Tab-separated table of C-alpha atoms in Angstrom:
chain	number	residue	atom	x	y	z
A	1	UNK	CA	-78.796	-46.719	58.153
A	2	UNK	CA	-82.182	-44.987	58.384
A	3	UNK	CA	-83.329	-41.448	57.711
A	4	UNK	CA	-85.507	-40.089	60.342
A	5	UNK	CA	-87.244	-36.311	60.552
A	6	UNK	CA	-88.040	-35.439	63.908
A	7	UNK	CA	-89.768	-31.412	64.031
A	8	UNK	CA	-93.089	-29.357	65.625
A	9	UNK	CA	-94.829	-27.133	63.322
A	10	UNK	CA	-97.340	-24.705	63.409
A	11	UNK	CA	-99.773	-27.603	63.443
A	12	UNK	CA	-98.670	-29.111	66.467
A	13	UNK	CA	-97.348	-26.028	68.334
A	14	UNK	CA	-97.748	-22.414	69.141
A	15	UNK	CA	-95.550	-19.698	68.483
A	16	UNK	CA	-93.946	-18.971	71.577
A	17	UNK	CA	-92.813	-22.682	71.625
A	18	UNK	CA	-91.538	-22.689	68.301
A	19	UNK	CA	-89.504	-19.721	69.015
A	20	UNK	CA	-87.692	-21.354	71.640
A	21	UNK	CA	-86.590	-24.076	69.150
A	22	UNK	CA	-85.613	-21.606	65.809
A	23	UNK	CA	-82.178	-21.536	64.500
A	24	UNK	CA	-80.963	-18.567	63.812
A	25	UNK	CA	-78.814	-18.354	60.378
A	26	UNK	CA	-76.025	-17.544	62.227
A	27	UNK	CA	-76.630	-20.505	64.651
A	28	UNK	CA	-76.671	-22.908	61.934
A	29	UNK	CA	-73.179	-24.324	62.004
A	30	UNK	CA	-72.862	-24.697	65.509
A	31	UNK	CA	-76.302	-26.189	66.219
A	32	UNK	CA	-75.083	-28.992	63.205
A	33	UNK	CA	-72.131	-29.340	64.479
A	34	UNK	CA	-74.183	-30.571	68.264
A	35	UNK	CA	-76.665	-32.412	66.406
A	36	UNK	CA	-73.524	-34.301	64.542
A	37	UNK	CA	-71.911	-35.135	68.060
A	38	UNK	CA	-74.777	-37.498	68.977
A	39	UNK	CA	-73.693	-40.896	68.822
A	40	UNK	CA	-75.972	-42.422	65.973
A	41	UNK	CA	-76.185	-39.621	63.897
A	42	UNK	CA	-74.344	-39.398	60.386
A	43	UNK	CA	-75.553	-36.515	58.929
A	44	UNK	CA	-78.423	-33.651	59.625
A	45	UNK	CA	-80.021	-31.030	58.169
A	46	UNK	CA	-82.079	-28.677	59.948
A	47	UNK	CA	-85.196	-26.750	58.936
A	48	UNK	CA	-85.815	-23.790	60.540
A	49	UNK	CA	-88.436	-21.650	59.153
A	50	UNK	CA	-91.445	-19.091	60.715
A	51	UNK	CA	-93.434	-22.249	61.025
A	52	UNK	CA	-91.310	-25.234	62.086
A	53	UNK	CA	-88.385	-26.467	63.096
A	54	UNK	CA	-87.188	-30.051	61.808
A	55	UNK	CA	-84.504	-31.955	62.356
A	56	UNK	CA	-83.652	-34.806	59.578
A	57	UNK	CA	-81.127	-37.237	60.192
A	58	UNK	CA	-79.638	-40.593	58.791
A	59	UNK	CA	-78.903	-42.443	61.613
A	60	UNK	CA	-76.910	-46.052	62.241
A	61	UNK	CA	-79.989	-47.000	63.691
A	62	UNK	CA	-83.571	-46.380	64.185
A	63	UNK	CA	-84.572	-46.040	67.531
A	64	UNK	CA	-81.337	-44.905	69.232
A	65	UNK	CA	-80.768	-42.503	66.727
A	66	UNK	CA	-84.920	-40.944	66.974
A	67	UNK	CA	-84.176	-41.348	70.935
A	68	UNK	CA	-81.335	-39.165	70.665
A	69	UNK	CA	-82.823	-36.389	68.131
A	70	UNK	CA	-85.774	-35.866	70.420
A	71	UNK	CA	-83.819	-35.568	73.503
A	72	UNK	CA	-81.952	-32.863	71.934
A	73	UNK	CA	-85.121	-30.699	71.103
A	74	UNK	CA	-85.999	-30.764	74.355
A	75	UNK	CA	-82.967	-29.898	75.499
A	76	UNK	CA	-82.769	-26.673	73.391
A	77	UNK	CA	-86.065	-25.810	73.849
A	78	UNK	CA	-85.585	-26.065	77.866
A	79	UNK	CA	-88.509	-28.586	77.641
A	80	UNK	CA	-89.165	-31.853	79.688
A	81	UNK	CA	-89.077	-34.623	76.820
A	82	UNK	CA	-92.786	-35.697	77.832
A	83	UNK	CA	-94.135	-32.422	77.516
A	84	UNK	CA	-92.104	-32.279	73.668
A	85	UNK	CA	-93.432	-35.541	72.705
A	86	UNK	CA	-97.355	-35.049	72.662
A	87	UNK	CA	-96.727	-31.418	70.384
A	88	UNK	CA	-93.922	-33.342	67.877
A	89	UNK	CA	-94.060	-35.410	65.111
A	90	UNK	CA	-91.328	-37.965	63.937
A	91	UNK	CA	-91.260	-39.991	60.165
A	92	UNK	CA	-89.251	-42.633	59.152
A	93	UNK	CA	-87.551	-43.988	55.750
A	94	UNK	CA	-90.345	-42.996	52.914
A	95	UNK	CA	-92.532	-41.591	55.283
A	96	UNK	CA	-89.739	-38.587	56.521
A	97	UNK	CA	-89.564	-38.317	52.607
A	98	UNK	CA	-92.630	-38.030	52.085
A	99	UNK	CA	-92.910	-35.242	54.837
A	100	UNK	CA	-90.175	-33.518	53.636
A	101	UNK	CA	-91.826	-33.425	49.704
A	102	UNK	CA	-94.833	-32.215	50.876
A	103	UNK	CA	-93.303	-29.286	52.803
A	104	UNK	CA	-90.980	-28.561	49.473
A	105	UNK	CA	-94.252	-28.718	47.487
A	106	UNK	CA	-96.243	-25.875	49.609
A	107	UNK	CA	-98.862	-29.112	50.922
A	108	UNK	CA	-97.887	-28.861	54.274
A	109	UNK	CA	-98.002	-24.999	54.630
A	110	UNK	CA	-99.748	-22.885	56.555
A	111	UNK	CA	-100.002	-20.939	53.064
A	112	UNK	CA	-100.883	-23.874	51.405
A	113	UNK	CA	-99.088	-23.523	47.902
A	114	UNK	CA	-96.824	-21.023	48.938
A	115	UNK	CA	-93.117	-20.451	47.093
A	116	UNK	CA	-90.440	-19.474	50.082
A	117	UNK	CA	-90.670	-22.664	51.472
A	118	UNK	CA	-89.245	-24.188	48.699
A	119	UNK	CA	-86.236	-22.063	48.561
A	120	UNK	CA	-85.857	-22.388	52.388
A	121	UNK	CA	-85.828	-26.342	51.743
A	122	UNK	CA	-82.751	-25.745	49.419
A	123	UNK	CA	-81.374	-23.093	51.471
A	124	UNK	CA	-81.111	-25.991	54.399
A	125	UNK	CA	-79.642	-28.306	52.405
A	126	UNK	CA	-76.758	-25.763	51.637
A	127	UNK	CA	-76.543	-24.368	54.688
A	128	UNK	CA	-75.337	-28.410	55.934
A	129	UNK	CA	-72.985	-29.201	53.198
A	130	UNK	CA	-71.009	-26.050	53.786
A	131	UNK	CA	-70.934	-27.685	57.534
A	132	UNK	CA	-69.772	-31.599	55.946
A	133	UNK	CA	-72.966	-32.476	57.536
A	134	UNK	CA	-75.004	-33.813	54.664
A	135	UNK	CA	-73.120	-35.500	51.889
A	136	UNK	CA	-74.501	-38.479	50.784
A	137	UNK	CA	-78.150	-39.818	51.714
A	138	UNK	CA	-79.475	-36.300	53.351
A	139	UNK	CA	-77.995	-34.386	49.892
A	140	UNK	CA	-80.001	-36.982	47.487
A	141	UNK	CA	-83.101	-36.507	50.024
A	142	UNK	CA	-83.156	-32.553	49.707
A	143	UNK	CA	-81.894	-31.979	46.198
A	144	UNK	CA	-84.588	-34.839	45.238
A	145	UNK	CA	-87.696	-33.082	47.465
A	146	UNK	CA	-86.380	-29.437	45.413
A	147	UNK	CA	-87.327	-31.038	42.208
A	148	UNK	CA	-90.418	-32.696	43.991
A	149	UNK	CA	-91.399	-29.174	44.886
A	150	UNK	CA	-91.320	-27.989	41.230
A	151	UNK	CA	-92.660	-31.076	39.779
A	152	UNK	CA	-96.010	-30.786	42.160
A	153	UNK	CA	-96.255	-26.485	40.933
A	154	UNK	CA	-95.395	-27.806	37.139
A	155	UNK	CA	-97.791	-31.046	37.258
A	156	UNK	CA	-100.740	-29.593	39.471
A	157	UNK	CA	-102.791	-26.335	40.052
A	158	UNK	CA	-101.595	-26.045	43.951
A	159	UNK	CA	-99.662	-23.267	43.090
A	160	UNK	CA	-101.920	-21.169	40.976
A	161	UNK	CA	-103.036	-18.260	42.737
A	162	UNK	CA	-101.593	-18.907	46.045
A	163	UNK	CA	-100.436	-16.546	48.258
A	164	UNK	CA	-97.049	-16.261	50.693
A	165	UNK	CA	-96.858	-15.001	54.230
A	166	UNK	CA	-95.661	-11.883	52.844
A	167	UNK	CA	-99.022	-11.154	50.830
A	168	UNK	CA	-101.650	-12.389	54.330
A	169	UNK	CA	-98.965	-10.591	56.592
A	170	UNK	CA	-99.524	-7.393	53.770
A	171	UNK	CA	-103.248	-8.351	53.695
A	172	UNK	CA	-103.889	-8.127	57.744
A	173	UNK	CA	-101.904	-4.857	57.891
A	174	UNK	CA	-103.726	-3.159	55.535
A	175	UNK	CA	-107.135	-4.058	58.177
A	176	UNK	CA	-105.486	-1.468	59.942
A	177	UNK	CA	-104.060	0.986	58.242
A	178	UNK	CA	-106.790	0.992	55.424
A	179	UNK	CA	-106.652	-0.668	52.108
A	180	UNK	CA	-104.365	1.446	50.277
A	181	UNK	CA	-100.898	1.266	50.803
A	182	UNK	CA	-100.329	3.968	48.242
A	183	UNK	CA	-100.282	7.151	50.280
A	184	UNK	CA	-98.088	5.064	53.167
A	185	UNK	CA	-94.571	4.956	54.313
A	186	UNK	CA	-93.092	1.669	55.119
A	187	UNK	CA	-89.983	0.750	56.896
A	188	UNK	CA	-88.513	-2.591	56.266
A	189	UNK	CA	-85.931	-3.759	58.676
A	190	UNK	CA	-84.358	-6.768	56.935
A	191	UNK	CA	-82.656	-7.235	53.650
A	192	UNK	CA	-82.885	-10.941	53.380
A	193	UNK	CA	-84.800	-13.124	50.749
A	194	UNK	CA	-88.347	-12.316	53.118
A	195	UNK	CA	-87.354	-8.551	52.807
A	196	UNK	CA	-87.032	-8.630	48.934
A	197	UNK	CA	-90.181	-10.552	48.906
A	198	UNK	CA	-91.410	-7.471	50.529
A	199	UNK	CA	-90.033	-5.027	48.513
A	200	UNK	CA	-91.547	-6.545	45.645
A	201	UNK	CA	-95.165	-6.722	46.372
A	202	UNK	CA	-94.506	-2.807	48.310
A	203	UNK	CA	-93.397	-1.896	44.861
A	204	UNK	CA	-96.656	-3.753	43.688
A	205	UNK	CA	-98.847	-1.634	45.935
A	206	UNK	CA	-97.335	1.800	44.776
A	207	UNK	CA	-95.725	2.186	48.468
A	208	UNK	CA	-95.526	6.326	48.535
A	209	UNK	CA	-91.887	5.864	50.365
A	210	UNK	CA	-90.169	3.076	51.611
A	211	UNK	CA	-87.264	3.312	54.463
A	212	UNK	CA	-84.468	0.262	54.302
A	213	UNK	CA	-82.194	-0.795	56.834
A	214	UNK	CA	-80.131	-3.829	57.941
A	215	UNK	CA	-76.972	-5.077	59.445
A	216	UNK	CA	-75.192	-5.381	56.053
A	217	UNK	CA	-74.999	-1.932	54.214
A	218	UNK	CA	-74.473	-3.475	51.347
A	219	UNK	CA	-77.675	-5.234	51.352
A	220	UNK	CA	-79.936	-2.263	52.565
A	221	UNK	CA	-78.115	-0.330	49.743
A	222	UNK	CA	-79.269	-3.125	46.909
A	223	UNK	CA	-82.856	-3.697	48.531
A	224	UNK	CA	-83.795	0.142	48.960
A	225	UNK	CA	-82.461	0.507	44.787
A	226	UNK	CA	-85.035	-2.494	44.263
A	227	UNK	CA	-87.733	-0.560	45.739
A	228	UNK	CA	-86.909	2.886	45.295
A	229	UNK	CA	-86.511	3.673	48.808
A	230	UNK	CA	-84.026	5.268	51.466
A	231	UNK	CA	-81.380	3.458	53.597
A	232	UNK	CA	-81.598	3.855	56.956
A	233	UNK	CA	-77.855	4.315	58.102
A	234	UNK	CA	-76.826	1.481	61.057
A	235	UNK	CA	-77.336	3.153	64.260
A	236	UNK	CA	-80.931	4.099	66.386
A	237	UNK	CA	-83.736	3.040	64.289
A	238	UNK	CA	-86.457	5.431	66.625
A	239	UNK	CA	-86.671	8.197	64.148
A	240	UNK	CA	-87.350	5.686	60.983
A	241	UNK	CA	-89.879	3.801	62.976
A	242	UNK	CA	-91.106	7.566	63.968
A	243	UNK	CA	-91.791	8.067	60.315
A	244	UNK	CA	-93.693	4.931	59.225
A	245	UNK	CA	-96.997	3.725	59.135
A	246	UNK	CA	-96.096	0.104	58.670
A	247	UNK	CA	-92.788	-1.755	59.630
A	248	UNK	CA	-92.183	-5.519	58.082
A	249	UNK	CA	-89.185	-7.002	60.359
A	250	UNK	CA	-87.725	-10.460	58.458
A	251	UNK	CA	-84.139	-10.321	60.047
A	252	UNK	CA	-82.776	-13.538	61.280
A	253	UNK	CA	-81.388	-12.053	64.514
A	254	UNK	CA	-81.739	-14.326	67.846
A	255	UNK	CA	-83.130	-11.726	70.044
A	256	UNK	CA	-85.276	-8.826	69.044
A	257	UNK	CA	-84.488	-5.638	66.845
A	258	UNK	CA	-87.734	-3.559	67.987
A	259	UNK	CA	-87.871	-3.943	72.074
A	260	UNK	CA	-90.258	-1.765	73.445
A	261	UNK	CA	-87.747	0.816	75.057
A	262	UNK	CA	-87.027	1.843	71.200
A	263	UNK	CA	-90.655	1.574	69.867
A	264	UNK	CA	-91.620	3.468	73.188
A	265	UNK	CA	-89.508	6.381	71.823
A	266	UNK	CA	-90.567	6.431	68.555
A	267	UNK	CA	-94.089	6.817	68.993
A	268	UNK	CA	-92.938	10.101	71.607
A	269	UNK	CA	-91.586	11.405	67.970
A	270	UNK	CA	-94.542	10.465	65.609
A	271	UNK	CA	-96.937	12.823	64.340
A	272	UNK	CA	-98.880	11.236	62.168
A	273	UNK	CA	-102.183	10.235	63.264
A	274	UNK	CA	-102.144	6.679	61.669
A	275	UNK	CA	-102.065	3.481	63.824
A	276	UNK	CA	-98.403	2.118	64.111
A	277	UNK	CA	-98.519	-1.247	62.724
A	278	UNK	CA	-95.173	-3.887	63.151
A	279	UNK	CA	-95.237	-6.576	60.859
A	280	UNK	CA	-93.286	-9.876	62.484
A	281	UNK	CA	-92.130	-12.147	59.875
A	282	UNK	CA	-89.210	-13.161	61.506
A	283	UNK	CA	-88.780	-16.550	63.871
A	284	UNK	CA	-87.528	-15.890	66.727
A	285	UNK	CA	-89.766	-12.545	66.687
A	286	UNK	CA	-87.967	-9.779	65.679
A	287	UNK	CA	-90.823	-7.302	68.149
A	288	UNK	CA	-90.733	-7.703	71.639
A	289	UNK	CA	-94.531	-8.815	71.959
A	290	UNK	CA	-94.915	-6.237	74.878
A	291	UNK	CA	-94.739	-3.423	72.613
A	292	UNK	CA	-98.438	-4.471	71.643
A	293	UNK	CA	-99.246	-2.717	74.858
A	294	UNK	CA	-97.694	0.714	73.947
A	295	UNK	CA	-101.118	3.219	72.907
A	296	UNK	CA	-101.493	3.027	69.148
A	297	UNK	CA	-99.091	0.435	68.069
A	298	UNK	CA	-100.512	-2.952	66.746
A	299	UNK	CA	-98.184	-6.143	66.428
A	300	UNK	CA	-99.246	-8.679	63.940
A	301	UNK	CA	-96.954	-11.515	64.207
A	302	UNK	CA	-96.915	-15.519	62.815
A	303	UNK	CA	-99.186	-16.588	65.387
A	304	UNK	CA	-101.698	-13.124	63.931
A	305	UNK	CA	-101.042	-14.688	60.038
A	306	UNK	CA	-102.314	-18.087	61.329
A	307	UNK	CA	-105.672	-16.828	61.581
A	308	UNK	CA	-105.700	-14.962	58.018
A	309	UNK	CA	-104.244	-17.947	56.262
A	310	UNK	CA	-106.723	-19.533	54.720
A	311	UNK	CA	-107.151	-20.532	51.270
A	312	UNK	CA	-109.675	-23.252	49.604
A	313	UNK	CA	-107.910	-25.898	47.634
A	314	UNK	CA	-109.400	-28.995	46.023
A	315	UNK	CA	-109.726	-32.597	47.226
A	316	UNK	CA	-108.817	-33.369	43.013
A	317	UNK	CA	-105.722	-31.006	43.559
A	318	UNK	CA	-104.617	-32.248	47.111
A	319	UNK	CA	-104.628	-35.751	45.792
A	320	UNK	CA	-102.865	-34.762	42.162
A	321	UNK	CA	-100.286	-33.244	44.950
A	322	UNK	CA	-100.056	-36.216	47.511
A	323	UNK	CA	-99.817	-38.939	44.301
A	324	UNK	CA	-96.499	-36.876	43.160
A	325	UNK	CA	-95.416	-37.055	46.588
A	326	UNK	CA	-96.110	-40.649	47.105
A	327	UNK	CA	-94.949	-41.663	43.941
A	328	UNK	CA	-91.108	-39.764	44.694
A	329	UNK	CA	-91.331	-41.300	48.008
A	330	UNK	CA	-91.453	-45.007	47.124
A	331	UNK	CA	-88.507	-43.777	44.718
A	332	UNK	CA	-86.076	-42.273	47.514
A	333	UNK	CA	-87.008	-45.550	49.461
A	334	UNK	CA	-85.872	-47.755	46.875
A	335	UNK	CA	-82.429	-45.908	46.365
A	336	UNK	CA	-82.091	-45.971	50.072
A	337	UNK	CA	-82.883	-49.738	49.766
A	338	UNK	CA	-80.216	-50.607	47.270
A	339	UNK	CA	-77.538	-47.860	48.618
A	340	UNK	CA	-77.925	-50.715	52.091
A	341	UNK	CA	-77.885	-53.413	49.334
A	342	UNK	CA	-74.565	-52.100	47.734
A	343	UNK	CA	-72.061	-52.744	49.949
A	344	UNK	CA	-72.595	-56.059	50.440
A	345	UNK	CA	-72.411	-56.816	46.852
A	346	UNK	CA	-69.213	-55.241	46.788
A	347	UNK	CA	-67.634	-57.179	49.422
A	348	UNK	CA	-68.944	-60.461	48.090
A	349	UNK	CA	-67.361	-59.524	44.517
A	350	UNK	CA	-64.271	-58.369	46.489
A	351	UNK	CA	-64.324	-61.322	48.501
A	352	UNK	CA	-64.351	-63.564	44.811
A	353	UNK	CA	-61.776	-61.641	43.762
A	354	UNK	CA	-59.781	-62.294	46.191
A	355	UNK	CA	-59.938	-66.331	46.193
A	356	UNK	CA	-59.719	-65.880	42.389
A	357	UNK	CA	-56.389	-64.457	42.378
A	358	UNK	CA	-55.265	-65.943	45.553
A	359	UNK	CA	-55.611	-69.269	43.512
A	360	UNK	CA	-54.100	-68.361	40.441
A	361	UNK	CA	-51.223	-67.631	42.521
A	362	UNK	CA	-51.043	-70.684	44.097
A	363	UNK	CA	-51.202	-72.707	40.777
A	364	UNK	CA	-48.193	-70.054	39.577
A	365	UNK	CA	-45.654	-72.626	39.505
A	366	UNK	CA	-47.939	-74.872	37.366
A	367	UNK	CA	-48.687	-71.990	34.826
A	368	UNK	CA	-44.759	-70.661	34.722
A	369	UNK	CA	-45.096	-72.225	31.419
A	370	UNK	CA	-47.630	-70.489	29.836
A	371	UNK	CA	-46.803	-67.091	27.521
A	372	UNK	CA	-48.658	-63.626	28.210
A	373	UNK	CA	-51.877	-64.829	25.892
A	374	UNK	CA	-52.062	-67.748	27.503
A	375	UNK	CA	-51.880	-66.325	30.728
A	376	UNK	CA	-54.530	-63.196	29.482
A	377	UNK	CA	-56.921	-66.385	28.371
A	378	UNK	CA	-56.577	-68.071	31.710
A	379	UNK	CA	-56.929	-64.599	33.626
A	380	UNK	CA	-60.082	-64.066	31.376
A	381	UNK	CA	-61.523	-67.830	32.401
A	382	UNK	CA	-61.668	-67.689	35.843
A	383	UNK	CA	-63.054	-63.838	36.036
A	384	UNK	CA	-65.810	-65.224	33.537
A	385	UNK	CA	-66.699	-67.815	35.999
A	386	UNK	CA	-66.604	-65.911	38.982
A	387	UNK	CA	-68.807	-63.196	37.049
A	388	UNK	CA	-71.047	-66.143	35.772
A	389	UNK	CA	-71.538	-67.602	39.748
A	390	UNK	CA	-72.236	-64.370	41.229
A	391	UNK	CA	-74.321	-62.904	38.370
A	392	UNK	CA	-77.812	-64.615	39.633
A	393	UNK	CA	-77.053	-63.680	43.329
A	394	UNK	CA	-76.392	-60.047	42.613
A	395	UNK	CA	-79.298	-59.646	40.459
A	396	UNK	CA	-81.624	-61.275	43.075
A	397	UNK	CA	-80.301	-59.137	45.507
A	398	UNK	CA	-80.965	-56.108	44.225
A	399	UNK	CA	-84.255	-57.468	43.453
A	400	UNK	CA	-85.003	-57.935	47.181
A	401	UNK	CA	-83.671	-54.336	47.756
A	402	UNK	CA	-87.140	-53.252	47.210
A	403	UNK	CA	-88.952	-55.521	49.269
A	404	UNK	CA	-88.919	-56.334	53.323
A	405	UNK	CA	-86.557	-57.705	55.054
A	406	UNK	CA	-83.732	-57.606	52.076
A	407	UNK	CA	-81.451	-56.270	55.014
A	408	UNK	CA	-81.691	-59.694	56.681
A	409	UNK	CA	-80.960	-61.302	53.071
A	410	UNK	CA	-77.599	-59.076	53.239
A	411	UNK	CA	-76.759	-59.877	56.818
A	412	UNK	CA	-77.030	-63.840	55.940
A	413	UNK	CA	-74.912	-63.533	52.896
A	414	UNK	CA	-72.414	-61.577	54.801
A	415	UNK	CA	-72.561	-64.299	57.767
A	416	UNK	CA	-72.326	-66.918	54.869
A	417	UNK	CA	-69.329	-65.869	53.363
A	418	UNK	CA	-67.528	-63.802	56.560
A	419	UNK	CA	-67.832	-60.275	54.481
A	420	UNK	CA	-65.908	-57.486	56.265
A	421	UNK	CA	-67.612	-54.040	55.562
């Protein structure tokens, strides 16, 4: 068993490649389901977000298992392997815990310090137990890096301050349109946890009119009471788009809600005299990227919010952060450790059981004599021994759980004593 993350981020890739790679929510399942297929892979968990996709796994073994994962990126991004390997990164055991803490904790964003990631860590996690496809060693992993995420914002300043996509997405589009947002009206096409995110800081602003509309009436309807706004009824979206000076998209559709045919029309309809300005907070991009072409429209998309996102943190803070996280690490690796460990204990103690009792049986002829006390006191006599012999092996063994090689100490003892796991 081994748990292995295998992912490109917006450190190692661009946009249009990590767009080839995002899950969709509604993709979820079934891309689990294929990553579950592969032949060393136990359970997964994949992190799709505006600025990665990861893949973690607990594997029956190391390299097959990292062999396999990688081959599958590349086969849904439509990429040679060669070309995926120089742009992806792949951890191990503590290390792919260690990873994964620091991207719970806001450390490895491109917001450094910033919140949503945290819920999109837990939102994973969920998203593969309602699939059966992380139970055991992936659930610890996530649920533990949630708590990690907290315990780095409650223990260290890395937090304070910070900022979220939504606020530098906000931030750049106000460059253009000028920086009050008071007088403006905004469309938000999304209803998700990105769009209320939105709504909040629009809200914030003193947004003069805000336009709401998504897939799910029932969503728009609670989003546009959030923010005091209008629903835009399911259907063309050109006249809303007509109206506003700013759209935010955050849907998780696969294929884009604004293609240039319908932003095309829209600006025929405007009137106002303000720049057009779509926001793209969605992976894959909710705005066809050709509409930046159309006369008076500006696109500002992830790859746009790379270039705004930048905030100063401290070397004392970074390190406060990355202790936390290395601390948590070496903890998840010595569970991992002793869950290996465990089963061989078992079978040895199952193993003594069974020559215990198997020999009591034996003697049963000799001991027909003996009345129910008797019997409990002999019963009691041999477990104490067994317990007594196998006390000092089980103890050193889960001793040598946290130090190398205590796999090989398992596999002798099971060779030793012909355990069946």
């Amino acid at each position: 068993m081994s748990v292995l993350v295998v992912g490109l981020s917006h450190r190692s890739a661009d946009l249009a490649l990590l767009e080839r790679l995002a899950v969709p929510t509604d993709e979820t399942g079934k891309v689990l389901r294929s990553i579950l297929d592969l032949e060393h892979v136990l359970e997964a968990v994949v992190l799709s977000t505006c600025n990665r996709v990861e893949v973690y796994a607990n594997v029956t073994r190391f390299h097959p298992g990292l062999q396999e994962v990688r081959t599958w990126l590349a086969e849904r991004g439509d990429i040679h392997p060669q070309d995926l390997d120089t742009l992806q990164y792949s951890f191990h055991d503590d290390r792919a815990a260690a990873h994964l803490f620091s991207v719970a904790a806001g450390i490895d964003s491109m917001v450094v310090g910033e919140q949503q990631i945290a819920v999109q860590v837990k939102q994973a996690m969920e998203a593969a137990r309602a699939e059966g496809a992380a139970r055991g060693v992936l659930q610890r992993l996530f649920r533990q890096a949630v708590r990690v995420g907290r315990r780095v914002r409650r223990e260290t300043d890395i937090g304070r301050g910070a900022s979220s996509m939504v606020d530098v997405g906000l931030d750049a589009a106000r460059h253009h349109l000028g920086e009050d947002l008071s007088g403006r009206t905004v469309l938000l096409v999304g209803a998700g946890k990105m769009g209320g995110l939105t709504a909040d800081r629009l809200v914030e602003s003193g947004v003069e009119r805000a336009l709401v509309w998504n897939r799910s009436a029932d969503k728009a309807t609670r989003l546009s009471s959030r923010v005091g706004g209008e629903i835009v009824e399911d259907g063309d979206l050109t006249p809303a788009i007509a109206e506003a000076d700013l759209v935010v998209c955050t849907t998780g559709a696969a294929m884009p809600v604004l293609d240039v045919e319908l932003v095309r029309a829209a600006v025929a309809q405007r009137t106002r005299t303000s720049p057009l300005v779509l926001l793209d907070l969605a992976m894959p991009r909710n705005v066809d990227p050709a509409c930046e072409e159309l006369p008076g429209v500006t696109v500002l998309d992830i790859a746009d919010i790379r270039a705004e996102a930048h905030r100063t943190i401290t070397g004392e803070v970074v390190a406060a952060a990355g202790a936390i996280v290395d601390e948590e690490a070496a903890r998840f690796l010595a569970w991992t450790l002793a869950a290996r460990i465990e089963p061989t204990i078992r079978s040895l103690r199952a193993r003594a059981e069974e020559v215990r009792v198997g020999e009591l049986d034996r003697l049963s002829g000799k001991l027909a004599g003996l009345d129910d006390r008797q019997r409990e006191a002999v019963e009691a006599l041999t477990r104490g021994i067994i317990n007594t012999l196998l006390h000092d092996p089980t103890v050193r063994l889960k001793e040598l759980a946290d130090a190398s090689g205590a796999e090989h100490h398992a596999q002798a003892l099971r060779e030793l004593f012909d355990l069946d796991q």
